[in-house]
Amino acid sequence: MAILKIARMGHPVLATVAEAVSDPTAPEVRRLVADMLETMIDANGAGLAAPQVHVPWRVVVFQAPAGREEGLSEEERFDHTAPLTVLINPEIEVIGEAREAGWEGCLSLPGLQGLVERPSHIRYRGVDHEGHRIERVAKGFHARVVQHECDHLDGVLYPERMGDLKKLIFETEARHWLPDKE
Ligand code: NI
Protein backbone atom coordinates (compact mmCIF):
# COMPACT_ATOMS: atom_id res chain seq x y z
CA MET A 1 0.00 0.00 0.00
CA ALA A 2 1.06 3.56 -0.61
CA ILE A 3 -0.09 7.10 -0.06
CA LEU A 4 -0.57 8.61 -3.52
CA LYS A 5 -0.05 12.16 -4.70
CA ILE A 6 -3.34 14.03 -5.12
CA ALA A 7 -3.91 16.02 -8.34
CA ARG A 8 -4.98 19.62 -7.82
CA MET A 9 -7.39 21.74 -9.83
CA GLY A 10 -5.72 22.64 -13.11
CA HIS A 11 -4.26 19.17 -13.75
CA PRO A 12 -5.87 17.84 -16.97
CA VAL A 13 -6.69 14.44 -15.39
CA LEU A 14 -9.33 16.21 -13.27
CA ALA A 15 -11.08 17.49 -16.40
CA THR A 16 -11.08 14.14 -18.21
CA VAL A 17 -13.95 11.64 -18.51
CA ALA A 18 -12.67 8.46 -16.84
CA GLU A 19 -12.91 5.02 -18.46
CA ALA A 20 -15.15 2.17 -17.29
CA VAL A 21 -13.28 -0.65 -15.53
CA SER A 22 -13.65 -3.88 -17.50
CA ASP A 23 -12.62 -6.24 -14.67
CA PRO A 24 -13.29 -4.72 -11.22
CA THR A 25 -11.61 -7.69 -9.51
CA ALA A 26 -8.32 -7.40 -11.44
CA PRO A 27 -5.18 -7.18 -9.28
CA GLU A 28 -4.32 -3.69 -10.53
CA VAL A 29 -7.78 -2.47 -9.46
CA ARG A 30 -7.36 -4.02 -6.00
CA ARG A 31 -4.01 -2.32 -5.65
CA LEU A 32 -5.45 1.03 -6.74
CA VAL A 33 -8.37 0.69 -4.30
CA ALA A 34 -6.04 -0.15 -1.39
CA ASP A 35 -3.86 2.88 -2.17
CA MET A 36 -6.90 5.16 -2.60
CA LEU A 37 -8.29 4.11 0.80
CA GLU A 38 -4.95 4.72 2.47
CA THR A 39 -4.61 8.10 0.71
CA MET A 40 -8.15 9.21 1.62
CA ILE A 41 -7.75 8.29 5.27
CA ASP A 42 -4.32 9.92 5.48
CA ALA A 43 -5.73 13.15 3.98
CA ASN A 44 -8.79 13.01 6.27
CA GLY A 45 -11.18 13.13 3.30
CA ALA A 46 -14.75 11.82 3.09
CA GLY A 47 -14.19 10.54 -0.42
CA LEU A 48 -11.70 10.15 -3.23
CA ALA A 49 -12.04 9.42 -6.95
CA ALA A 50 -9.37 7.64 -9.02
CA PRO A 51 -8.72 10.66 -11.30
CA GLN A 52 -7.65 12.55 -8.16
CA VAL A 53 -4.71 10.16 -7.90
CA HIS A 54 -3.98 10.51 -11.62
CA VAL A 55 -5.74 7.28 -12.68
CA PRO A 56 -8.56 7.87 -15.23
CA TRP A 57 -10.73 4.89 -14.21
CA ARG A 58 -14.32 4.90 -12.91
CA VAL A 59 -13.47 4.06 -9.28
CA VAL A 60 -14.49 6.02 -6.16
CA VAL A 61 -14.15 5.42 -2.42
CA PHE A 62 -16.13 7.27 0.25
CA GLN A 63 -17.77 7.10 3.64
CA ALA A 64 -20.69 8.92 5.23
CA PRO A 65 -20.35 8.45 8.97
CA ALA A 66 -23.21 8.96 11.40
CA GLY A 67 -23.40 12.14 13.41
CA ARG A 68 -24.02 14.70 10.67
CA GLU A 69 -27.80 14.43 10.96
CA GLU A 70 -29.86 15.19 14.01
CA GLY A 71 -33.50 14.69 14.76
CA LEU A 72 -33.99 11.80 12.35
CA SER A 73 -35.54 8.45 13.13
CA GLU A 74 -33.31 5.37 12.99
CA GLU A 75 -34.90 4.34 9.71
CA GLU A 76 -34.30 7.76 8.15
CA ARG A 77 -30.73 7.81 9.41
CA PHE A 78 -30.02 4.58 7.53
CA ASP A 79 -30.10 6.33 4.14
CA HIS A 80 -27.91 9.16 5.46
CA THR A 81 -24.93 7.00 6.40
CA ALA A 82 -22.59 4.69 4.53
CA PRO A 83 -19.68 2.56 5.68
CA LEU A 84 -16.33 2.84 3.92
CA THR A 85 -17.41 1.95 0.39
CA VAL A 86 -15.62 1.08 -2.85
CA LEU A 87 -17.76 1.81 -5.90
CA ILE A 88 -16.67 0.90 -9.42
CA ASN A 89 -18.51 1.89 -12.62
CA PRO A 90 -21.17 3.77 -10.60
CA GLU A 91 -24.53 4.94 -11.90
CA ILE A 92 -26.70 7.52 -10.18
CA GLU A 93 -30.45 7.96 -10.46
CA VAL A 94 -32.04 11.06 -8.94
CA ILE A 95 -35.21 10.39 -6.92
CA GLY A 96 -37.73 13.21 -6.82
CA GLU A 97 -37.24 16.94 -7.24
CA ALA A 98 -35.83 17.89 -3.84
CA ARG A 99 -32.53 19.77 -3.80
CA GLU A 100 -30.38 20.84 -0.91
CA ALA A 101 -27.49 23.28 -0.52
CA GLY A 102 -24.47 22.17 1.49
CA TRP A 103 -20.83 23.11 1.96
CA GLU A 104 -18.33 20.94 0.12
CA GLY A 105 -14.60 20.65 0.13
CA CYS A 106 -12.33 18.64 -2.12
CA LEU A 107 -8.81 17.28 -1.67
CA SER A 108 -8.04 18.66 -5.16
CA LEU A 109 -8.94 22.22 -4.04
CA PRO A 110 -7.12 22.34 -0.71
CA GLY A 111 -8.15 25.10 1.67
CA LEU A 112 -11.36 25.98 -0.17
CA GLN A 113 -15.01 25.22 0.37
CA GLY A 114 -18.12 26.04 -1.63
CA LEU A 115 -21.87 26.02 -1.19
CA VAL A 116 -23.29 23.56 -3.73
CA GLU A 117 -26.93 22.73 -4.43
CA ARG A 118 -27.57 19.11 -5.43
CA PRO A 119 -30.43 16.60 -5.51
CA SER A 120 -30.92 15.42 -1.94
CA HIS A 121 -32.28 11.93 -2.66
CA ILE A 122 -30.63 9.45 -5.05
CA ARG A 123 -30.21 5.77 -5.79
CA TYR A 124 -26.79 4.52 -6.87
CA ARG A 125 -25.50 1.27 -8.25
CA GLY A 126 -22.13 -0.21 -9.01
CA VAL A 127 -19.81 -3.04 -8.07
CA ASP A 128 -16.98 -3.28 -5.57
CA HIS A 129 -13.45 -4.64 -6.04
CA GLU A 130 -14.60 -8.10 -4.93
CA GLY A 131 -17.25 -8.19 -7.64
CA HIS A 132 -20.23 -7.64 -5.29
CA ARG A 133 -23.12 -5.62 -6.66
CA ILE A 134 -23.94 -2.48 -4.67
CA GLU A 135 -27.32 -0.76 -4.82
CA ARG A 136 -28.30 1.83 -2.23
CA VAL A 137 -30.60 4.74 -1.63
CA ALA A 138 -28.86 7.83 -0.25
CA LYS A 139 -29.95 11.11 1.31
CA GLY A 140 -28.29 14.13 2.86
CA PHE A 141 -24.50 14.09 3.17
CA HIS A 142 -24.40 10.50 1.87
CA ALA A 143 -26.15 11.57 -1.37
CA ARG A 144 -23.86 14.61 -1.59
CA VAL A 145 -20.56 12.74 -1.23
CA VAL A 146 -21.57 10.11 -3.82
CA GLN A 147 -22.55 12.80 -6.35
CA HIS A 148 -19.37 14.79 -5.66
CA GLU A 149 -17.12 11.74 -6.16
CA CYS A 150 -18.97 10.52 -9.27
CA ASP A 151 -18.68 14.03 -10.77
CA HIS A 152 -14.89 13.54 -10.67
CA LEU A 153 -15.35 10.57 -13.06
CA ASP A 154 -16.91 12.95 -15.59
CA GLY A 155 -14.21 15.58 -15.17
CA VAL A 156 -16.42 17.87 -13.08
CA LEU A 157 -15.23 19.75 -9.97
CA TYR A 158 -17.70 21.19 -7.45
CA PRO A 159 -17.24 24.88 -8.40
CA GLU A 160 -18.80 23.96 -11.77
CA ARG A 161 -21.97 22.96 -9.86
CA MET A 162 -22.17 26.23 -7.93
CA GLY A 163 -24.79 28.86 -8.65
CA ASP A 164 -23.02 31.66 -6.77
CA LEU A 165 -19.22 31.79 -6.85
CA LYS A 166 -19.28 34.31 -4.00
CA LYS A 167 -19.88 31.20 -1.90
CA LEU A 168 -16.49 29.76 -2.91
CA ILE A 169 -14.37 30.72 0.08
CA PHE A 170 -11.28 29.78 2.06
CA GLU A 171 -11.85 27.54 5.07
CA THR A 172 -9.82 29.95 7.19
CA GLU A 173 -12.35 32.70 6.38
CA ALA A 174 -15.35 30.43 6.97
CA ARG A 175 -14.18 30.03 10.55
CA HIS A 176 -14.59 33.78 11.05
CA TRP A 177 -17.61 34.57 8.90
CA LEU A 178 -19.79 31.47 9.16
CA PRO A 179 -20.14 31.12 12.92
CA ASP A 180 -23.07 28.69 12.60
CA LYS A 181 -20.82 26.22 10.80
CA GLU A 182 -18.24 24.07 12.57
NI1 NI B 1 -13.44 16.04 -4.71
mmCIF file of C-alpha atoms and ligand atoms in Angstrom:
data_model
loop_
_atom_site.group_PDB
_atom_site.id
_atom_site.type_symbol
_atom_site.label_atom_id
_atom_site.label_comp_id
_atom_site.label_asym_id
_atom_site.label_seq_id
_atom_site.Cartn_x
_atom_site.Cartn_y
_atom_site.Cartn_z
ATOM 1 C CA MET A 1 0.000 0.000 0.000
ATOM 2 C CA ALA A 2 1.059 3.556 -0.613
ATOM 3 C CA ILE A 3 -0.085 7.104 -0.065
ATOM 4 C CA LEU A 4 -0.569 8.607 -3.520
ATOM 5 C CA LYS A 5 -0.046 12.165 -4.704
ATOM 6 C CA ILE A 6 -3.342 14.031 -5.125
ATOM 7 C CA ALA A 7 -3.909 16.017 -8.340
ATOM 8 C CA ARG A 8 -4.979 19.616 -7.816
ATOM 9 C CA MET A 9 -7.385 21.742 -9.833
ATOM 10 C CA GLY A 10 -5.719 22.636 -13.113
ATOM 11 C CA HIS A 11 -4.260 19.170 -13.755
ATOM 12 C CA PRO A 12 -5.867 17.842 -16.970
ATOM 13 C CA VAL A 13 -6.689 14.443 -15.394
ATOM 14 C CA LEU A 14 -9.328 16.210 -13.273
ATOM 15 C CA ALA A 15 -11.080 17.494 -16.401
ATOM 16 C CA THR A 16 -11.077 14.136 -18.205
ATOM 17 C CA VAL A 17 -13.952 11.637 -18.509
ATOM 18 C CA ALA A 18 -12.673 8.459 -16.837
ATOM 19 C CA GLU A 19 -12.909 5.016 -18.461
ATOM 20 C CA ALA A 20 -15.153 2.173 -17.291
ATOM 21 C CA VAL A 21 -13.281 -0.645 -15.528
ATOM 22 C CA SER A 22 -13.646 -3.880 -17.503
ATOM 23 C CA ASP A 23 -12.624 -6.241 -14.671
ATOM 24 C CA PRO A 24 -13.288 -4.720 -11.223
ATOM 25 C CA THR A 25 -11.612 -7.694 -9.513
ATOM 26 C CA ALA A 26 -8.324 -7.403 -11.442
ATOM 27 C CA PRO A 27 -5.178 -7.184 -9.279
ATOM 28 C CA GLU A 28 -4.316 -3.686 -10.531
ATOM 29 C CA VAL A 29 -7.777 -2.468 -9.462
ATOM 30 C CA ARG A 30 -7.358 -4.021 -5.997
ATOM 31 C CA ARG A 31 -4.007 -2.315 -5.651
ATOM 32 C CA LEU A 32 -5.454 1.032 -6.742
ATOM 33 C CA VAL A 33 -8.366 0.692 -4.298
ATOM 34 C CA ALA A 34 -6.036 -0.154 -1.387
ATOM 35 C CA ASP A 35 -3.864 2.877 -2.171
ATOM 36 C CA MET A 36 -6.900 5.157 -2.595
ATOM 37 C CA LEU A 37 -8.291 4.109 0.800
ATOM 38 C CA GLU A 38 -4.953 4.721 2.467
ATOM 39 C CA THR A 39 -4.611 8.098 0.709
ATOM 40 C CA MET A 40 -8.152 9.209 1.620
ATOM 41 C CA ILE A 41 -7.747 8.285 5.274
ATOM 42 C CA ASP A 42 -4.318 9.920 5.478
ATOM 43 C CA ALA A 43 -5.735 13.147 3.977
ATOM 44 C CA ASN A 44 -8.792 13.011 6.269
ATOM 45 C CA GLY A 45 -11.177 13.130 3.296
ATOM 46 C CA ALA A 46 -14.748 11.820 3.095
ATOM 47 C CA GLY A 47 -14.191 10.538 -0.421
ATOM 48 C CA LEU A 48 -11.698 10.148 -3.226
ATOM 49 C CA ALA A 49 -12.037 9.417 -6.946
ATOM 50 C CA ALA A 50 -9.371 7.640 -9.023
ATOM 51 C CA PRO A 51 -8.716 10.663 -11.304
ATOM 52 C CA GLN A 52 -7.654 12.554 -8.162
ATOM 53 C CA VAL A 53 -4.712 10.163 -7.896
ATOM 54 C CA HIS A 54 -3.978 10.505 -11.624
ATOM 55 C CA VAL A 55 -5.742 7.281 -12.681
ATOM 56 C CA PRO A 56 -8.561 7.871 -15.233
ATOM 57 C CA TRP A 57 -10.734 4.893 -14.212
ATOM 58 C CA ARG A 58 -14.320 4.900 -12.905
ATOM 59 C CA VAL A 59 -13.474 4.063 -9.277
ATOM 60 C CA VAL A 60 -14.494 6.025 -6.163
ATOM 61 C CA VAL A 61 -14.154 5.424 -2.418
ATOM 62 C CA PHE A 62 -16.126 7.271 0.251
ATOM 63 C CA GLN A 63 -17.770 7.097 3.636
ATOM 64 C CA ALA A 64 -20.694 8.921 5.226
ATOM 65 C CA PRO A 65 -20.346 8.448 8.966
ATOM 66 C CA ALA A 66 -23.209 8.962 11.396
ATOM 67 C CA GLY A 67 -23.400 12.145 13.415
ATOM 68 C CA ARG A 68 -24.021 14.702 10.675
ATOM 69 C CA GLU A 69 -27.803 14.435 10.963
ATOM 70 C CA GLU A 70 -29.856 15.188 14.009
ATOM 71 C CA GLY A 71 -33.501 14.687 14.760
ATOM 72 C CA LEU A 72 -33.988 11.799 12.348
ATOM 73 C CA SER A 73 -35.538 8.448 13.127
ATOM 74 C CA GLU A 74 -33.310 5.372 12.990
ATOM 75 C CA GLU A 75 -34.899 4.337 9.711
ATOM 76 C CA GLU A 76 -34.303 7.760 8.146
ATOM 77 C CA ARG A 77 -30.728 7.807 9.409
ATOM 78 C CA PHE A 78 -30.024 4.579 7.534
ATOM 79 C CA ASP A 79 -30.099 6.332 4.137
ATOM 80 C CA HIS A 80 -27.914 9.159 5.464
ATOM 81 C CA THR A 81 -24.933 7.004 6.405
ATOM 82 C CA ALA A 82 -22.589 4.687 4.526
ATOM 83 C CA PRO A 83 -19.676 2.565 5.683
ATOM 84 C CA LEU A 84 -16.329 2.835 3.924
ATOM 85 C CA THR A 85 -17.407 1.950 0.387
ATOM 86 C CA VAL A 86 -15.622 1.085 -2.850
ATOM 87 C CA LEU A 87 -17.765 1.812 -5.900
ATOM 88 C CA ILE A 88 -16.668 0.900 -9.415
ATOM 89 C CA ASN A 89 -18.510 1.894 -12.615
ATOM 90 C CA PRO A 90 -21.168 3.765 -10.601
ATOM 91 C CA GLU A 91 -24.531 4.943 -11.898
ATOM 92 C CA ILE A 92 -26.698 7.524 -10.175
ATOM 93 C CA GLU A 93 -30.445 7.963 -10.463
ATOM 94 C CA VAL A 94 -32.041 11.058 -8.943
ATOM 95 C CA ILE A 95 -35.208 10.394 -6.923
ATOM 96 C CA GLY A 96 -37.731 13.215 -6.817
ATOM 97 C CA GLU A 97 -37.242 16.942 -7.241
ATOM 98 C CA ALA A 98 -35.827 17.892 -3.837
ATOM 99 C CA ARG A 99 -32.529 19.767 -3.799
ATOM 100 C CA GLU A 100 -30.381 20.837 -0.908
ATOM 101 C CA ALA A 101 -27.492 23.282 -0.519
ATOM 102 C CA GLY A 102 -24.471 22.173 1.491
ATOM 103 C CA TRP A 103 -20.828 23.115 1.960
ATOM 104 C CA GLU A 104 -18.327 20.937 0.121
ATOM 105 C CA GLY A 105 -14.603 20.645 0.131
ATOM 106 C CA CYS A 106 -12.330 18.636 -2.121
ATOM 107 C CA LEU A 107 -8.808 17.283 -1.668
ATOM 108 C CA SER A 108 -8.040 18.664 -5.156
ATOM 109 C CA LEU A 109 -8.939 22.218 -4.039
ATOM 110 C CA PRO A 110 -7.119 22.343 -0.709
ATOM 111 C CA GLY A 111 -8.149 25.099 1.674
ATOM 112 C CA LEU A 112 -11.356 25.976 -0.174
ATOM 113 C CA GLN A 113 -15.011 25.221 0.375
ATOM 114 C CA GLY A 114 -18.118 26.038 -1.626
ATOM 115 C CA LEU A 115 -21.869 26.021 -1.190
ATOM 116 C CA VAL A 116 -23.294 23.557 -3.727
ATOM 117 C CA GLU A 117 -26.926 22.731 -4.427
ATOM 118 C CA ARG A 118 -27.568 19.115 -5.429
ATOM 119 C CA PRO A 119 -30.428 16.597 -5.515
ATOM 120 C CA SER A 120 -30.924 15.416 -1.939
ATOM 121 C CA HIS A 121 -32.282 11.926 -2.663
ATOM 122 C CA ILE A 122 -30.633 9.448 -5.050
ATOM 123 C CA ARG A 123 -30.206 5.769 -5.786
ATOM 124 C CA TYR A 124 -26.789 4.520 -6.865
ATOM 125 C CA ARG A 125 -25.504 1.271 -8.254
ATOM 126 C CA GLY A 126 -22.127 -0.206 -9.008
ATOM 127 C CA VAL A 127 -19.815 -3.036 -8.071
ATOM 128 C CA ASP A 128 -16.982 -3.284 -5.569
ATOM 129 C CA HIS A 129 -13.451 -4.638 -6.043
ATOM 130 C CA GLU A 130 -14.599 -8.103 -4.929
ATOM 131 C CA GLY A 131 -17.246 -8.186 -7.637
ATOM 132 C CA HIS A 132 -20.227 -7.640 -5.295
ATOM 133 C CA ARG A 133 -23.124 -5.618 -6.657
ATOM 134 C CA ILE A 134 -23.940 -2.483 -4.674
ATOM 135 C CA GLU A 135 -27.321 -0.762 -4.824
ATOM 136 C CA ARG A 136 -28.300 1.829 -2.229
ATOM 137 C CA VAL A 137 -30.604 4.737 -1.629
ATOM 138 C CA ALA A 138 -28.859 7.831 -0.248
ATOM 139 C CA LYS A 139 -29.952 11.110 1.309
ATOM 140 C CA GLY A 140 -28.295 14.126 2.865
ATOM 141 C CA PHE A 141 -24.501 14.090 3.173
ATOM 142 C CA HIS A 142 -24.397 10.495 1.872
ATOM 143 C CA ALA A 143 -26.148 11.573 -1.372
ATOM 144 C CA ARG A 144 -23.862 14.607 -1.589
ATOM 145 C CA VAL A 145 -20.563 12.736 -1.234
ATOM 146 C CA VAL A 146 -21.569 10.114 -3.823
ATOM 147 C CA GLN A 147 -22.545 12.799 -6.353
ATOM 148 C CA HIS A 148 -19.372 14.789 -5.659
ATOM 149 C CA GLU A 149 -17.117 11.740 -6.165
ATOM 150 C CA CYS A 150 -18.969 10.524 -9.266
ATOM 151 C CA ASP A 151 -18.677 14.025 -10.773
ATOM 152 C CA HIS A 152 -14.890 13.537 -10.674
ATOM 153 C CA LEU A 153 -15.347 10.574 -13.056
ATOM 154 C CA ASP A 154 -16.907 12.947 -15.590
ATOM 155 C CA GLY A 155 -14.206 15.580 -15.169
ATOM 156 C CA VAL A 156 -16.420 17.875 -13.081
ATOM 157 C CA LEU A 157 -15.227 19.751 -9.974
ATOM 158 C CA TYR A 158 -17.696 21.190 -7.453
ATOM 159 C CA PRO A 159 -17.243 24.879 -8.399
ATOM 160 C CA GLU A 160 -18.799 23.955 -11.767
ATOM 161 C CA ARG A 161 -21.970 22.961 -9.855
ATOM 162 C CA MET A 162 -22.170 26.226 -7.926
ATOM 163 C CA GLY A 163 -24.788 28.863 -8.653
ATOM 164 C CA ASP A 164 -23.017 31.658 -6.770
ATOM 165 C CA LEU A 165 -19.221 31.791 -6.851
ATOM 166 C CA LYS A 166 -19.279 34.308 -4.003
ATOM 167 C CA LYS A 167 -19.881 31.198 -1.896
ATOM 168 C CA LEU A 168 -16.494 29.756 -2.909
ATOM 169 C CA ILE A 169 -14.367 30.717 0.083
ATOM 170 C CA PHE A 170 -11.282 29.782 2.057
ATOM 171 C CA GLU A 171 -11.848 27.538 5.072
ATOM 172 C CA THR A 172 -9.824 29.946 7.190
ATOM 173 C CA GLU A 173 -12.351 32.702 6.377
ATOM 174 C CA ALA A 174 -15.347 30.430 6.975
ATOM 175 C CA ARG A 175 -14.179 30.025 10.545
ATOM 176 C CA HIS A 176 -14.590 33.781 11.055
ATOM 177 C CA TRP A 177 -17.609 34.573 8.903
ATOM 178 C CA LEU A 178 -19.789 31.473 9.158
ATOM 179 C CA PRO A 179 -20.139 31.124 12.925
ATOM 180 C CA ASP A 180 -23.073 28.691 12.598
ATOM 181 C CA LYS A 181 -20.817 26.225 10.803
ATOM 182 C CA GLU A 182 -18.243 24.073 12.566
HETATM 183 NI NI NI B 1 -13.442 16.041 -4.713
#
